[in-house]
């Protein structure tokens, strides 16, 4: 059974038409699939592989460069917490401990209600406001456990 259908399929075809070599559309296609499905499943990777005539392994290698791409479902609010040295030395470790203790949120997991999920990621380019997190598409910095709690409490 086909997995990528409807608007997603239409948008993929449109994006491919913009490139001389359709393989160049890989990254935008991955973004479309993640936007529409919340993550990029094994089935989606298989279909993208067929559409672009690219080996699955080549598609999967893109995930190691772009930590915003997910191969697994995420919570409604996906928290990407920077684990690089600048953030960790400025309180990032305390943020991880806080999420673990107060939200029972382990890296790579979800809260029971699927509201939050957590990944520890490499530098998210916000070192000047370390420690920093990205929640969905938005960055937050100069965080303490209290500030992070305030942000999370305001998310519906
Ligand atoms: S080291 Fe954390 S954002 Fe760069």
PDB file of C-alpha atoms and ligand atoms in Angstrom:
ATOM      1  CA  UNK A   1       0.000   0.000   0.000  1.00  0.00           C
ATOM      2  CA  UNK A   2       1.182   3.474  -0.891  1.00  0.00           C
ATOM      3  CA  UNK A   3       2.193   5.588   2.089  1.00  0.00           C
ATOM      4  CA  UNK A   4       2.891   9.060   0.695  1.00  0.00           C
ATOM      5  CA  UNK A   5      -0.437  10.210  -0.741  1.00  0.00           C
ATOM      6  CA  UNK A   6      -2.674  13.256  -1.184  1.00  0.00           C
ATOM      7  CA  UNK A   7      -1.180  16.669  -0.503  1.00  0.00           C
ATOM      8  CA  UNK A   8       2.131  15.151   0.564  1.00  0.00           C
ATOM      9  CA  UNK A   9       2.555  13.362  -2.761  1.00  0.00           C
ATOM     10  CA  UNK A  10       1.483  16.467  -4.672  1.00  0.00           C
ATOM     11  CA  UNK A  11       3.974  18.658  -2.791  1.00  0.00           C
ATOM     12  CA  UNK A  12       6.766  16.138  -3.347  1.00  0.00           C
ATOM     13  CA  UNK A  13       6.150  16.119  -7.113  1.00  0.00           C
ATOM     14  CA  UNK A  14       6.061  19.894  -7.184  1.00  0.00           C
ATOM     15  CA  UNK A  15       9.376  20.167  -5.311  1.00  0.00           C
ATOM     16  CA  UNK A  16      11.010  17.595  -7.585  1.00  0.00           C
ATOM     17  CA  UNK A  17       9.966  19.632 -10.601  1.00  0.00           C
ATOM     18  CA  UNK A  18      12.001  22.567  -9.338  1.00  0.00           C
ATOM     19  CA  UNK A  19      15.316  20.735  -9.617  1.00  0.00           C
ATOM     20  CA  UNK A  20      17.201  19.678 -12.717  1.00  0.00           C
ATOM     21  CA  UNK A  21      18.297  16.554 -10.849  1.00  0.00           C
ATOM     22  CA  UNK A  22      15.332  15.372  -8.747  1.00  0.00           C
ATOM     23  CA  UNK A  23      17.757  13.802  -6.249  1.00  0.00           C
ATOM     24  CA  UNK A  24      18.611  17.360  -5.178  1.00  0.00           C
ATOM     25  CA  UNK A  25      15.097  17.568  -3.751  1.00  0.00           C
ATOM     26  CA  UNK A  26      15.868  15.021  -1.041  1.00  0.00           C
ATOM     27  CA  UNK A  27      16.156  17.448   1.857  1.00  0.00           C
ATOM     28  CA  UNK A  28      12.993  19.461   1.054  1.00  0.00           C
ATOM     29  CA  UNK A  29      11.121  16.183   0.547  1.00  0.00           C
ATOM     30  CA  UNK A  30      12.215  14.935   3.973  1.00  0.00           C
ATOM     31  CA  UNK A  31      10.980  18.211   5.476  1.00  0.00           C
ATOM     32  CA  UNK A  32       7.612  17.844   3.747  1.00  0.00           C
ATOM     33  CA  UNK A  33       7.167  14.290   5.022  1.00  0.00           C
ATOM     34  CA  UNK A  34       8.135  15.232   8.564  1.00  0.00           C
ATOM     35  CA  UNK A  35       5.836  18.251   8.513  1.00  0.00           C
ATOM     36  CA  UNK A  36       2.915  16.139   7.291  1.00  0.00           C
ATOM     37  CA  UNK A  37       3.480  12.979   9.353  1.00  0.00           C
ATOM     38  CA  UNK A  38       5.479  14.210  12.361  1.00  0.00           C
ATOM     39  CA  UNK A  39       8.423  11.954  11.506  1.00  0.00           C
ATOM     40  CA  UNK A  40       9.962  10.050   8.601  1.00  0.00           C
ATOM     41  CA  UNK A  41       9.026   6.410   8.912  1.00  0.00           C
ATOM     42  CA  UNK A  42      10.701   3.379   7.388  1.00  0.00           C
ATOM     43  CA  UNK A  43       7.793   3.174   4.885  1.00  0.00           C
ATOM     44  CA  UNK A  44       8.316   6.809   3.880  1.00  0.00           C
ATOM     45  CA  UNK A  45      12.055   6.253   3.448  1.00  0.00           C
ATOM     46  CA  UNK A  46      11.269   3.260   1.218  1.00  0.00           C
ATOM     47  CA  UNK A  47       8.986   5.290  -1.027  1.00  0.00           C
ATOM     48  CA  UNK A  48      11.358   8.247  -1.204  1.00  0.00           C
ATOM     49  CA  UNK A  49      14.083   5.786  -2.146  1.00  0.00           C
ATOM     50  CA  UNK A  50      11.961   4.540  -5.057  1.00  0.00           C
ATOM     51  CA  UNK A  51      10.829   8.000  -6.166  1.00  0.00           C
ATOM     52  CA  UNK A  52      14.372   9.409  -6.255  1.00  0.00           C
ATOM     53  CA  UNK A  53      16.153   6.169  -7.179  1.00  0.00           C
ATOM     54  CA  UNK A  54      18.393   6.645  -4.174  1.00  0.00           C
ATOM     55  CA  UNK A  55      19.502   3.800  -1.883  1.00  0.00           C
ATOM     56  CA  UNK A  56      17.819   3.877   1.541  1.00  0.00           C
ATOM     57  CA  UNK A  57      21.215   3.980   3.208  1.00  0.00           C
ATOM     58  CA  UNK A  58      21.985   7.248   1.421  1.00  0.00           C
ATOM     59  CA  UNK A  59      18.715   8.748   2.644  1.00  0.00           C
ATOM     60  CA  UNK A  60      19.346   7.576   6.182  1.00  0.00           C
ATOM     61  CA  UNK A  61      22.829   9.080   6.166  1.00  0.00           C
ATOM     62  CA  UNK A  62      21.168  12.519   5.881  1.00  0.00           C
ATOM     63  CA  UNK A  63      19.664  11.995   9.344  1.00  0.00           C
ATOM     64  CA  UNK A  64      23.090  12.016  10.959  1.00  0.00           C
ATOM     65  CA  UNK A  65      23.725  15.558   9.649  1.00  0.00           C
ATOM     66  CA  UNK A  66      20.302  17.059  10.281  1.00  0.00           C
ATOM     67  CA  UNK A  67      19.230  16.393  13.846  1.00  0.00           C
ATOM     68  CA  UNK A  68      15.883  18.118  13.224  1.00  0.00           C
ATOM     69  CA  UNK A  69      14.870  15.151  11.063  1.00  0.00           C
ATOM     70  CA  UNK A  70      13.256  12.313  13.009  1.00  0.00           C
ATOM     71  CA  UNK A  71      12.910   8.636  12.175  1.00  0.00           C
ATOM     72  CA  UNK A  72      10.614   8.080  15.148  1.00  0.00           C
ATOM     73  CA  UNK A  73       7.403   9.787  16.257  1.00  0.00           C
ATOM     74  CA  UNK A  74       7.818  12.779  18.536  1.00  0.00           C
ATOM     75  CA  UNK A  75       5.639  14.440  21.144  1.00  0.00           C
ATOM     76  CA  UNK A  76       3.451  17.410  20.297  1.00  0.00           C
ATOM     77  CA  UNK A  77       6.383  19.511  21.500  1.00  0.00           C
ATOM     78  CA  UNK A  78       9.737  18.034  20.621  1.00  0.00           C
ATOM     79  CA  UNK A  79      12.509  19.391  22.834  1.00  0.00           C
ATOM     80  CA  UNK A  80      15.987  19.292  21.351  1.00  0.00           C
ATOM     81  CA  UNK A  81      18.435  20.012  24.096  1.00  0.00           C
ATOM     82  CA  UNK A  82      21.984  20.892  23.093  1.00  0.00           C
ATOM     83  CA  UNK A  83      24.532  18.566  24.638  1.00  0.00           C
ATOM     84  CA  UNK A  84      27.636  20.300  23.314  1.00  0.00           C
ATOM     85  CA  UNK A  85      30.243  21.572  25.710  1.00  0.00           C
ATOM     86  CA  UNK A  86      29.236  25.270  25.817  1.00  0.00           C
ATOM     87  CA  UNK A  87      25.664  24.437  26.768  1.00  0.00           C
ATOM     88  CA  UNK A  88      26.596  21.635  29.101  1.00  0.00           C
ATOM     89  CA  UNK A  89      29.101  23.823  31.005  1.00  0.00           C
ATOM     90  CA  UNK A  90      26.468  26.558  31.322  1.00  0.00           C
ATOM     91  CA  UNK A  91      23.740  24.434  32.858  1.00  0.00           C
ATOM     92  CA  UNK A  92      22.586  22.058  30.131  1.00  0.00           C
ATOM     93  CA  UNK A  93      23.188  19.042  32.342  1.00  0.00           C
ATOM     94  CA  UNK A  94      20.895  20.535  35.015  1.00  0.00           C
ATOM     95  CA  UNK A  95      18.187  20.934  32.376  1.00  0.00           C
ATOM     96  CA  UNK A  96      18.426  17.257  31.469  1.00  0.00           C
ATOM     97  CA  UNK A  97      18.263  16.293  35.159  1.00  0.00           C
ATOM     98  CA  UNK A  98      15.288  18.617  35.639  1.00  0.00           C
ATOM     99  CA  UNK A  99      13.341  17.111  32.715  1.00  0.00           C
ATOM    100  CA  UNK A 100      14.136  13.635  33.984  1.00  0.00           C
ATOM    101  CA  UNK A 101      13.003  14.386  37.550  1.00  0.00           C
ATOM    102  CA  UNK A 102      10.003  16.681  37.014  1.00  0.00           C
ATOM    103  CA  UNK A 103       8.612  15.386  33.723  1.00  0.00           C
ATOM    104  CA  UNK A 104       9.910  11.796  33.798  1.00  0.00           C
ATOM    105  CA  UNK A 105      11.345  12.605  30.390  1.00  0.00           C
ATOM    106  CA  UNK A 106      14.405  10.642  29.362  1.00  0.00           C
ATOM    107  CA  UNK A 107      16.427  11.497  26.246  1.00  0.00           C
ATOM    108  CA  UNK A 108      14.899   9.604  23.320  1.00  0.00           C
ATOM    109  CA  UNK A 109      11.506   9.205  24.999  1.00  0.00           C
ATOM    110  CA  UNK A 110       8.083  10.833  25.485  1.00  0.00           C
ATOM    111  CA  UNK A 111       5.970  11.941  28.383  1.00  0.00           C
ATOM    112  CA  UNK A 112       3.032   9.544  28.927  1.00  0.00           C
ATOM    113  CA  UNK A 113       0.556  12.002  27.383  1.00  0.00           C
ATOM    114  CA  UNK A 114       2.790  12.415  24.267  1.00  0.00           C
ATOM    115  CA  UNK A 115       2.918  16.140  24.924  1.00  0.00           C
ATOM    116  CA  UNK A 116       6.723  16.306  25.167  1.00  0.00           C
ATOM    117  CA  UNK A 117       9.575  14.309  23.712  1.00  0.00           C
ATOM    118  CA  UNK A 118      13.266  14.894  24.242  1.00  0.00           C
ATOM    119  CA  UNK A 119      16.409  14.475  22.165  1.00  0.00           C
ATOM    120  CA  UNK A 120      19.932  15.454  23.077  1.00  0.00           C
ATOM    121  CA  UNK A 121      21.489  17.004  19.997  1.00  0.00           C
ATOM    122  CA  UNK A 122      24.699  18.580  18.800  1.00  0.00           C
ATOM    123  CA  UNK A 123      25.114  22.384  18.699  1.00  0.00           C
ATOM    124  CA  UNK A 124      21.947  24.120  17.520  1.00  0.00           C
ATOM    125  CA  UNK A 125      23.792  27.341  16.701  1.00  0.00           C
ATOM    126  CA  UNK A 126      22.644  29.238  19.789  1.00  0.00           C
ATOM    127  CA  UNK A 127      25.907  29.087  21.789  1.00  0.00           C
ATOM    128  CA  UNK A 128      25.724  32.790  22.728  1.00  0.00           C
ATOM    129  CA  UNK A 129      22.570  32.060  24.716  1.00  0.00           C
ATOM    130  CA  UNK A 130      23.732  28.765  26.220  1.00  0.00           C
ATOM    131  CA  UNK A 131      22.262  26.644  27.595  1.00  0.00           C
ATOM    132  CA  UNK A 132      19.800  26.466  24.730  1.00  0.00           C
ATOM    133  CA  UNK A 133      16.980  24.258  23.545  1.00  0.00           C
ATOM    134  CA  UNK A 134      14.869  24.110  20.431  1.00  0.00           C
ATOM    135  CA  UNK A 135      11.198  23.283  20.935  1.00  0.00           C
ATOM    136  CA  UNK A 136       9.657  22.478  17.563  1.00  0.00           C
ATOM    137  CA  UNK A 137      10.831  25.425  15.426  1.00  0.00           C
ATOM    138  CA  UNK A 138      11.590  27.898  18.209  1.00  0.00           C
ATOM    139  CA  UNK A 139      14.835  28.514  20.117  1.00  0.00           C
ATOM    140  CA  UNK A 140      15.097  29.367  23.817  1.00  0.00           C
ATOM    141  CA  UNK A 141      18.266  30.283  25.666  1.00  0.00           C
ATOM    142  CA  UNK A 142      19.903  31.430  28.912  1.00  0.00           C
ATOM    143  CA  UNK A 143      17.825  28.729  30.509  1.00  0.00           C
ATOM    144  CA  UNK A 144      17.585  27.564  34.067  1.00  0.00           C
ATOM    145  CA  UNK A 145      15.311  24.734  35.180  1.00  0.00           C
ATOM    146  CA  UNK A 146      12.795  27.374  36.393  1.00  0.00           C
ATOM    147  CA  UNK A 147      12.796  29.243  33.071  1.00  0.00           C
ATOM    148  CA  UNK A 148      12.363  25.995  31.168  1.00  0.00           C
ATOM    149  CA  UNK A 149       9.476  25.018  33.423  1.00  0.00           C
ATOM    150  CA  UNK A 150       7.765  28.366  32.719  1.00  0.00           C
ATOM    151  CA  UNK A 151       8.135  27.832  28.974  1.00  0.00           C
ATOM    152  CA  UNK A 152       6.818  24.269  29.092  1.00  0.00           C
ATOM    153  CA  UNK A 153       3.911  25.250  31.358  1.00  0.00           C
ATOM    154  CA  UNK A 154       2.735  27.808  28.777  1.00  0.00           C
ATOM    155  CA  UNK A 155       2.591  25.281  25.938  1.00  0.00           C
ATOM    156  CA  UNK A 156      -0.974  24.021  25.439  1.00  0.00           C
TER     157      UNK A 156
HETATM  158  S1  LIG B   1      26.924  24.578  22.132  1.00  0.00           S
HETATM  159 FE1  LIG B   1      24.818  24.599  22.606  1.00  0.00          FE
HETATM  160  S2  LIG B   1      23.963  25.807  21.042  1.00  0.00           S
HETATM  161 FE2  LIG B   1      26.033  25.682  20.500  1.00  0.00          FE
END
